[in-house]
Every structure is written in C-alpha cells, then in structure tokens.
Amino acid sequence: PRLALAAWNKNAFEAKDQMSAMKALLGEGAVEDSAEVTLKAPDIAENGAVVPVTVASSMAGVESMSIFIEGNPSPLAAEFIIPAGTMADVSTRVRMGKTSKVTAVVKANGKLYSASKEVKVTIGGCGG
Amino acid sequence: MANILKVKAKASGGKTQVKMMAKHVMESGQRKDSKTGELIPALFLNNLVVKHADKVVFEANLGPAVSKNPYIAFDFEGGAKGDELVMMWSENTGKSATETAAIK
Amino acid sequence: GLLPAQGFAAAKQITDPYEVENFGNVRLLHMTDCHAQLLPIYFREPNVNLGIGSALGKPPHLVGDKLLQHFGINPNTLEAHAFSCLNYEEAAAKYGKVGGFAHIKTLVERLRESYGREKTLLLDGGDTWQGSGTAYKTRGMDMVQATNALGVDIMTGHWEFTYEQAEILENIKAFNGEFLAQNVFVTEDALFEGADEYIFSEDSGHVFKPYTIKEIGGARIAIIGQAFPRTKIANPARFIPDWTFDIYDDRLQEQVDHIRANEKVDAVVVISHNGMDVDIAMANRVSGVDVILGGHTHDGMPAPTLVKNNGGTTLVCNVGSNGKFVGVMDLDVREGKVQGYRYRLLPVFSELIPADPAMAALINDIRAPYLPWLTEQLAPADELMFRRGNFNGTFDQLICDALRKVNDAQVSLSPGFRWGTTVLKGQMVTMEHVLDQTCLTYPETYVREMKGSELKLILEDVADNLFNPEPYLQSGGDMVRVGGFDYVCDPTQDIGNRISEMTLDNGEKIDANKSYKVSGWATVGARSEGADIWDVVAEYLRDRKVASIDKLNTPKLKNVDGNPGIMDYPA
Ligand SMILES: [Mn+2]
Ligand SMILES: [Mn+2]
C-alpha cells in the first residue's frame, strides 16, 4: 500500500528547465534567497556521479526542501517532506553531468526560500 | 524478496539519527546500451517514506538524478534503542515494498 | 607581536650556511614533496609561475630576480641559486647537487642536537612515497623505511594515495610516526559495507586520525593533518574507492575550535598538502591556526606569508620539493600563545653536508636489487633537461616527442606534474632520470582518436585548474604538456576562453570537428592498454642516441606582460 503524503510530481520531475520544474513542484510563489537556508556541496565534485549535498534550514515551520541542478537534463533531483519533529537537515548524493548551479528551495510557512552554489565538474588528472 | 535498504539509526539525547542507503541502479532512461545502442529503460526509486511508531518522520520524492545507491541522512525527535523504523519504498515502475530496521 | 622573519639570506656566516641561531622553545622541522628522491639530484626552480587575479605578484608567484628582490636575497649567491632559476647551469655546476636523505639526515640531526631533541618535531607534508623506481617497485615501503630512519614524527599525504587502499594502510602501519588527515572520510557506501573495522572513527567518518597533541618545550602543540583535497580528481579514484577528500573549511574550523576549547593547547599547527594558494585562502577563512606548514605546489619560499584573520595571524610556509629544502620554524610559545617566531628555509646542498653513514647504507640496501634497471645509460643530454614551470619544460618535450614517435601519433599529451628532477647538459640520461620524471602507479600509455574540440576541452579544463583566480577551484599541478602542436593561452580569461589558435607543427589549424591521433599517459579514469611510459621514453632515447629536442611546444601567452611570475620565456 502506497502511503505517500505528497505524490511524486511527474510534471516537476520531468520538466526540462529549472523554472518550469520549480513552478510545477512548488507553485507560482516568489522564491527568495535566504541566509537561513544552508546548502552544502563541494566546490569541485570529486565524482560527478556522486556529489554530496546537504540542505538545512534554521527556520521554523519547514514543510519541504528540494534540490535542483540547473545543468541537468531534468533539473529537479529530489524533494524531501519534513514532518513536525523532524530536523530540517537532510543529506543525500546527486548526479551532475557538468559544472552547474545547485539550488536548494525550502518551503516554510507556505513561503519559498533558497540558497545556491556552483559545483565544478572537471575532467581531472595532473597534480603537484 | 531481498531487502534493498541498509539502515544505521542511533538514538541519543532524545533524537534519532538515521542514515540509510538503498541498493538501487537509479537508471535514468537516458542511457544507451553500449552494445545494442538501444535506450535502457528508466528504473529508479521515486518515493521513500519512513515511519516511527506509526508516525511518518520522513518522506522523499526522488528523480533519477539521485546517485546510484541512494543515500539519505536525517534526524528526528524521539525514538529509543530497540524501536522499529518502517520504510516503504516504490519505484517509477510502480513496484513497492516495506522493510523494517531497529534503532540502536 | 610576531617578530620579522629571518630569511636564509640574513645568515651572517657565509662559511657555514647551516648555523641556525636558537630561538624560543619549540622547533618545527618541515620537509615536503620529496617524491621519493633518496639520492642527491639537480633541481631547477621555475621560470614561469604565473599568479592570476589576487595572486598576481605575490608569493609564491614570483620567479628569478623578482623573487630575489621580494625576499631581499643577493644575486649570484648560494641562496640565489637555491631559490631561483637564475644562471642555473653555471650555478649548478658550481654548487652541485641538492637533497638526498643521507644529507638531510645529517642536517636534521644537527638541527635537533643544537636546539634540544626534546623540543623538536619533524613534519613531512607528503608526496613522499612516489617519484622513483624504488618507490614504485616497493609500493612506497622504501620511503616508509627512509622516513622512519630520518625520524619523521608526523605526516600527511597526496601521492601516498596512489597505491591500493590495503597497501596504504600497511605502509601507515609500518610508519613509526603519525599519519594525520582531518579531511579524508570514509564513503557512505564503504561505511555500510563494514569499513568501520579499520577507520579511525565511525562517528566522525575520519579514515585517519585528524590531529595529535605533542608536548614539547613545555608547550602543548596541536598538529592537524590536511591531505591533498583533490586526490580523487587529480589521481585515479579507482585505487581508493572507499575514501573521499575535500577541503571542508567548516570542519577544520570546528576541529580548531574543539582543540582550543578542550585540549588546553598553546599553539595550533596544520601540516597541509593543499598547495600554497589554497593554504593562503584557507588561512583567510579559518581562524585560530598559528602556522600552516604546506606543500604540494613545490614552492620554495624563503619566508612565510603572513595572513591576518579573525583569530590573529596565520603563518603560511611552503618548502619546495625533491628533498631540496628543510624548513626550520622556531616558535616562542608561552602563556597559551605564540609570542614570536623565526624562520629559515635551508637548502640542502649535498656537497656542504656530509652523508649520514647509516642512512647511506640503508639507501644502498634499498637500491641494490634494482641497480641494473636504474643505471642503464640511455643517451647524453644535449641541453638542460628540466620540467618545472607552468608550461612545457625540455624534459616534458622529450616525453611528448617520444610518445609521438614511438606510438606513431600526430599529437601527444603529458601531465603537468611538478616533480621530476633536472639533468645538466652533457650529463648521461639514465633510466633513473626517466623514472624520476614518469614513475607513478598508472604509467600505461594510450593512442586514440580525439576530435579537435576534445583536445581544446582538455586544455581548457587543465588551464582552469591552474589559473582559476579562486584557489579552491584550482587543483595544483601545471598546464598539460603538449607535443606536435602549439596554441595561444590567455591565463586571465575564464574557462572556455583561455585557449585559441591550436595549430599543428606543420602549420595546419586544428579543426574542432576533425579527428587526430593522440598519444598520452597517466589516465586517471580507466587503465590504459599501452606500454609503460618509461619504456616508451627509453626506447626513444636509445634510438635517438642523444637527449635533445627539435622544437619546444610552449604556448604563446597573452596578457602576462609585467607579471613577475615569468622570465626568459621562449615564445
Ligand atoms: Mn608534490
Ligand atoms: Mn602533491
């Protein structure tokens, strides 16, 4: 039996650009950059297929936290639902095909807040 | 059927710290088979729900951009050593299952 | 307050350049990046080490007379020869070889005895287990023996991680000192597969001990290890699948704060393999570190760079490579803080320091089984053969030429490593010299078709690793060396726009859509199938009968006029 609280949003996960993915998942509301959203990701990915990402927020009333990777064919990577009593602090690992901006969007009290960071994906080699 | 989830859950200081990993290919549906040249069909975990004492403590909707063998870590208030966590997962194909793990 | 630095040039006694006045109560001896050079060698410092953005004109991005002027070193002296590439050939003939573990051992013992052994620590920044034929054959264990005999107290690593995980753990077990790394963690996958049996801490995920406390000279000193953060990008990830590396400012800050709050320390020192630009950036961002003893970028800096931050001042040092230097950081540590310091970077001139007999015997024993291989005479050098610099050195060109000739390729690529020793004109190039330049654990060569656009992508990617003005986006190392074509490089541009006018030696422009036959080596992805690079170079030299080059494929540079990080540039 499927007990999902929020159904898997096909339109959002299959959207080809970040703006459409965000609107499909989170609605038309404005997304505001916030210092209360923490996005941890490496400056350079050690392996583009496994990029560690942590999203956290110090805000009260966090309902969900989502991760978008602008340069991916489908930018929405994951949506985490945060019930009351669960910390707004989730770690996961994502795939990145190329250097791109990673954005975390936190929904709290019905409003949207974000933080972004560029993660470099390099061919590698050489060294001192 | 064999379980796909490995869970490390530790209770301390009134909180439970959960780290879990699912053994899963997370096939995007974009990749071509190197021999036949045909697209490999999408097969990825798209939903995961974690319950403790009948209450949902975490839910994730995932796309194929989540890395192979998806890893998720989160903390929730409550939980004690020996308590059971119930995890329900489903794939994009509609296949689903329920697994359990004990808090340490 | 901190006292001004005492450069090597400030030494009064010209007759004994190794007389170091005692200061304070804690002496930290520092070596790094010896790249397994057990014997004395020649090593020419770079004539191109460009600083871009805020690094322009600042140490370590100074060469030749600009470097000497900055540090107040007189030209035409022993020190000028040690620290710069000026008049290299004449000076090298006059002053002789540098480094060698038997000579380093004598110097280190003297610096310990004259100061008080119980007040002295010897720290090694890594890149110790790789770079020679014997290190390759013994999987780094020869260097574990040599550093044990030298009495290294603490080390961290980079090329150490180019052996298999199990071998690395074996070597560390055999190492008498402590191997520290606050920035190497176990992967989540490995943790779920039982890696917790050998790692330092399952809770923190540290594979190795992150820091140690040493009580010396009446002070408590914390030493934190910082391994090379880009190891799995710059080197093959396949050898160390279960470990993950990064810089982690936040975790380092937490570590420093934790140590300051709980360990009652008087000073905090980081032994780092970040590279100097990254160390300077890290010192700006992380507070509470007194000294960073750094390596990786092979910069022999006669004085520390002082970085002001929230916690006060952090001293950033870098002590060159190939066993050429030993850094001496004397600290006056009292009442819970560093009250002052004196610093000397001592070049190890092997003709001025007698060899330690026990170390010399150990080195002989290590080398004995491999002597026939190492000593093969290949061809005499027709000109100075060196590598170090942002672009092709003469020895790199030789490697690139060998790849093209032996593997029948139009163009060739060779990594911009900063290790590799120098051969003087007229000297016989032996297999050992070739190994000094090429010896790593993934030496296989390849030949494959590449589109012009792919070649450009590679050049752009490496140029960004070198010239990105944000140090955390650099990976150390120099520009990829090329054979069979030239190009124009503007280091001040951004990725995608630095490289232009790629042109084959026959004058034909490289076409983005055309395919070219490319040979190279040291691939970090999957293992290549071709012969080992040293055999390719040796075959080329045996046939050619002279170590010489016909044309140096070094790029034409744009927007570097007036940059004090370049001199005597051929193009
Ligand atoms: Mn090195
Ligand atoms: Mn290095």
mmCIF file of N, CA, C and O in Angstrom, chain A residues 40 42-46 93 120-128, chain C residues 127 159 188-189 233-234 244-246 250 296 417 461 464-465 473:
data_model
loop_
_atom_site.group_PDB
_atom_site.id
_atom_site.type_symbol
_atom_site.label_atom_id
_atom_site.label_comp_id
_atom_site.label_asym_id
_atom_site.label_seq_id
_atom_site.Cartn_x
_atom_site.Cartn_y
_atom_site.Cartn_z
ATOM 1 N N LYS A 40 25.095 22.774 1.479
ATOM 2 C CA LYS A 40 26.490 22.334 1.489
ATOM 3 C C LYS A 40 26.722 21.420 0.304
ATOM 4 O O LYS A 40 26.030 20.416 0.146
ATOM 5 N N PRO A 42 30.292 20.421 -2.554
ATOM 6 C CA PRO A 42 31.720 20.722 -2.783
ATOM 7 C C PRO A 42 31.913 21.822 -3.819
ATOM 8 O O PRO A 42 31.063 22.027 -4.683
ATOM 9 N N ASP A 43 33.050 22.536 -3.742
ATOM 10 C CA ASP A 43 33.407 23.498 -4.791
ATOM 11 C C ASP A 43 33.688 22.757 -6.092
ATOM 12 O O ASP A 43 33.305 23.200 -7.164
ATOM 13 N N ILE A 44 34.409 21.652 -5.969
ATOM 14 C CA ILE A 44 34.688 20.789 -7.124
ATOM 15 C C ILE A 44 34.172 19.393 -6.772
ATOM 16 O O ILE A 44 34.479 18.874 -5.695
ATOM 17 N N ALA A 45 33.406 18.803 -7.658
ATOM 18 C CA ALA A 45 32.904 17.454 -7.409
ATOM 19 C C ALA A 45 34.052 16.457 -7.574
ATOM 20 O O ALA A 45 34.797 16.514 -8.541
ATOM 21 N N GLU A 46 34.175 15.568 -6.600
ATOM 22 C CA GLU A 46 35.188 14.522 -6.689
ATOM 23 C C GLU A 46 34.792 13.547 -7.798
ATOM 24 O O GLU A 46 35.627 13.022 -8.517
ATOM 25 N N ARG A 93 22.986 12.411 -2.099
ATOM 26 C CA ARG A 93 24.039 12.485 -3.125
ATOM 27 C C ARG A 93 23.368 12.520 -4.482
ATOM 28 O O ARG A 93 22.421 11.760 -4.731
ATOM 29 N N LYS A 120 31.737 22.686 -9.499
ATOM 30 C CA LYS A 120 32.541 22.476 -10.698
ATOM 31 C C LYS A 120 32.740 20.982 -10.939
ATOM 32 O O LYS A 120 33.082 20.240 -10.019
ATOM 33 N N VAL A 121 32.486 20.544 -12.164
ATOM 34 C CA VAL A 121 32.770 19.161 -12.553
ATOM 35 C C VAL A 121 33.921 19.222 -13.552
ATOM 36 O O VAL A 121 33.834 19.920 -14.560
ATOM 37 N N THR A 122 35.027 18.541 -13.234
ATOM 38 C CA THR A 122 36.243 18.668 -14.039
ATOM 39 C C THR A 122 36.677 17.315 -14.595
ATOM 40 O O THR A 122 36.286 16.270 -14.074
ATOM 41 N N ILE A 123 37.475 17.363 -15.657
ATOM 42 C CA ILE A 123 37.962 16.113 -16.268
ATOM 43 C C ILE A 123 38.967 15.426 -15.343
ATOM 44 O O ILE A 123 39.041 14.219 -15.272
ATOM 45 N N GLY A 124 39.760 16.224 -14.644
ATOM 46 C CA GLY A 124 40.729 15.664 -13.691
ATOM 47 C C GLY A 124 42.076 15.369 -14.328
ATOM 48 O O GLY A 124 42.307 15.639 -15.499
ATOM 49 N N GLY A 125 42.964 14.814 -13.517
ATOM 50 C CA GLY A 125 44.312 14.496 -13.977
ATOM 51 C C GLY A 125 45.337 15.478 -13.445
ATOM 52 O O GLY A 125 44.998 16.464 -12.802
ATOM 53 N N CYS A 126 46.578 15.174 -13.702
ATOM 54 C CA CYS A 126 47.724 16.012 -13.305
ATOM 55 C C CYS A 126 47.896 16.114 -11.780
ATOM 56 O O CYS A 126 47.354 15.334 -11.054
ATOM 57 N N GLY A 127 48.674 17.049 -11.327
ATOM 58 C CA GLY A 127 48.871 17.209 -9.887
ATOM 59 C C GLY A 127 50.311 17.518 -9.534
ATOM 60 O O GLY A 127 51.225 17.228 -10.286
ATOM 61 N N GLY A 128 50.503 18.096 -8.361
ATOM 62 C CA GLY A 128 51.819 18.594 -7.939
ATOM 63 C C GLY A 128 52.568 17.621 -7.065
ATOM 64 O O GLY A 128 52.074 16.662 -6.576
ATOM 65 N N ASP C 127 53.669 13.429 -0.378
ATOM 66 C CA ASP C 127 54.308 13.183 -1.673
ATOM 67 C C ASP C 127 55.706 12.613 -1.440
ATOM 68 O O ASP C 127 56.684 12.983 -2.082
ATOM 69 N N TRP C 159 50.311 11.768 -2.995
ATOM 70 C CA TRP C 159 50.657 10.645 -3.867
ATOM 71 C C TRP C 159 50.719 9.342 -3.075
ATOM 72 O O TRP C 159 50.704 8.252 -3.659
ATOM 73 N N GLU C 188 29.969 6.778 2.283
ATOM 74 C CA GLU C 188 28.786 6.178 2.907
ATOM 75 C C GLU C 188 28.697 4.699 2.515
ATOM 76 O O GLU C 188 28.396 3.848 3.343
ATOM 77 N N ASP C 189 28.981 4.424 1.231
ATOM 78 C CA ASP C 189 28.895 3.043 0.747
ATOM 79 C C ASP C 189 29.798 2.123 1.565
ATOM 80 O O ASP C 189 29.387 1.041 1.979
ATOM 81 N N ILE C 233 40.421 13.548 -7.801
ATOM 82 C CA ILE C 233 40.213 14.216 -9.091
ATOM 83 C C ILE C 233 41.518 14.195 -9.885
ATOM 84 O O ILE C 233 41.554 13.883 -11.060
ATOM 85 N N ALA C 234 42.618 14.492 -9.189
ATOM 86 C CA ALA C 234 43.917 14.607 -9.854
ATOM 87 C C ALA C 234 44.553 13.242 -10.108
ATOM 88 O O ALA C 234 45.393 13.107 -10.999
ATOM 89 N N THR C 244 36.954 9.521 0.674
ATOM 90 C CA THR C 244 36.562 10.746 -0.006
ATOM 91 C C THR C 244 37.277 11.944 0.620
ATOM 92 O O THR C 244 37.502 11.960 1.836
ATOM 93 N N PHE C 245 37.665 12.904 -0.211
ATOM 94 C CA PHE C 245 38.516 14.020 0.200
ATOM 95 C C PHE C 245 37.837 15.344 -0.142
ATOM 96 O O PHE C 245 37.121 15.440 -1.123
ATOM 97 N N ASP C 246 38.088 16.377 0.624
ATOM 98 C CA ASP C 246 37.714 17.747 0.230
ATOM 99 C C ASP C 246 38.436 18.718 1.167
ATOM 100 O O ASP C 246 39.255 18.289 1.987
ATOM 101 N N ASP C 250 34.613 24.340 7.143
ATOM 102 C CA ASP C 250 33.755 24.319 8.331
ATOM 103 C C ASP C 250 34.206 23.251 9.327
ATOM 104 O O ASP C 250 34.263 23.491 10.530
ATOM 105 N N HIS C 296 52.727 20.567 -1.739
ATOM 106 C CA HIS C 296 52.003 20.235 -2.970
ATOM 107 C C HIS C 296 52.394 21.103 -4.161
ATOM 108 O O HIS C 296 52.575 20.583 -5.254
ATOM 109 N N PHE C 417 52.998 17.604 -14.164
ATOM 110 C CA PHE C 417 53.455 17.317 -12.802
ATOM 111 C C PHE C 417 54.517 18.327 -12.392
ATOM 112 O O PHE C 417 55.221 18.881 -13.239
ATOM 113 N N ASP C 461 40.170 22.745 -19.529
ATOM 114 C CA ASP C 461 39.907 22.196 -18.197
ATOM 115 C C ASP C 461 41.159 22.297 -17.322
ATOM 116 O O ASP C 461 41.096 22.724 -16.172
ATOM 117 N N ASP C 464 42.059 25.848 -16.388
ATOM 118 C CA ASP C 464 41.215 26.374 -15.310
ATOM 119 C C ASP C 464 41.657 25.842 -13.945
ATOM 120 O O ASP C 464 41.566 26.553 -12.945
ATOM 121 N N ASN C 465 42.134 24.606 -13.920
ATOM 122 C CA ASN C 465 42.663 24.054 -12.668
ATOM 123 C C ASN C 465 43.904 24.809 -12.207
ATOM 124 O O ASN C 465 44.271 24.763 -11.033
ATOM 125 N N LEU C 473 39.171 26.437 -6.480
ATOM 126 C CA LEU C 473 38.804 25.802 -7.747
ATOM 127 C C LEU C 473 40.030 25.360 -8.546
ATOM 128 O O LEU C 473 39.925 24.905 -9.667
#
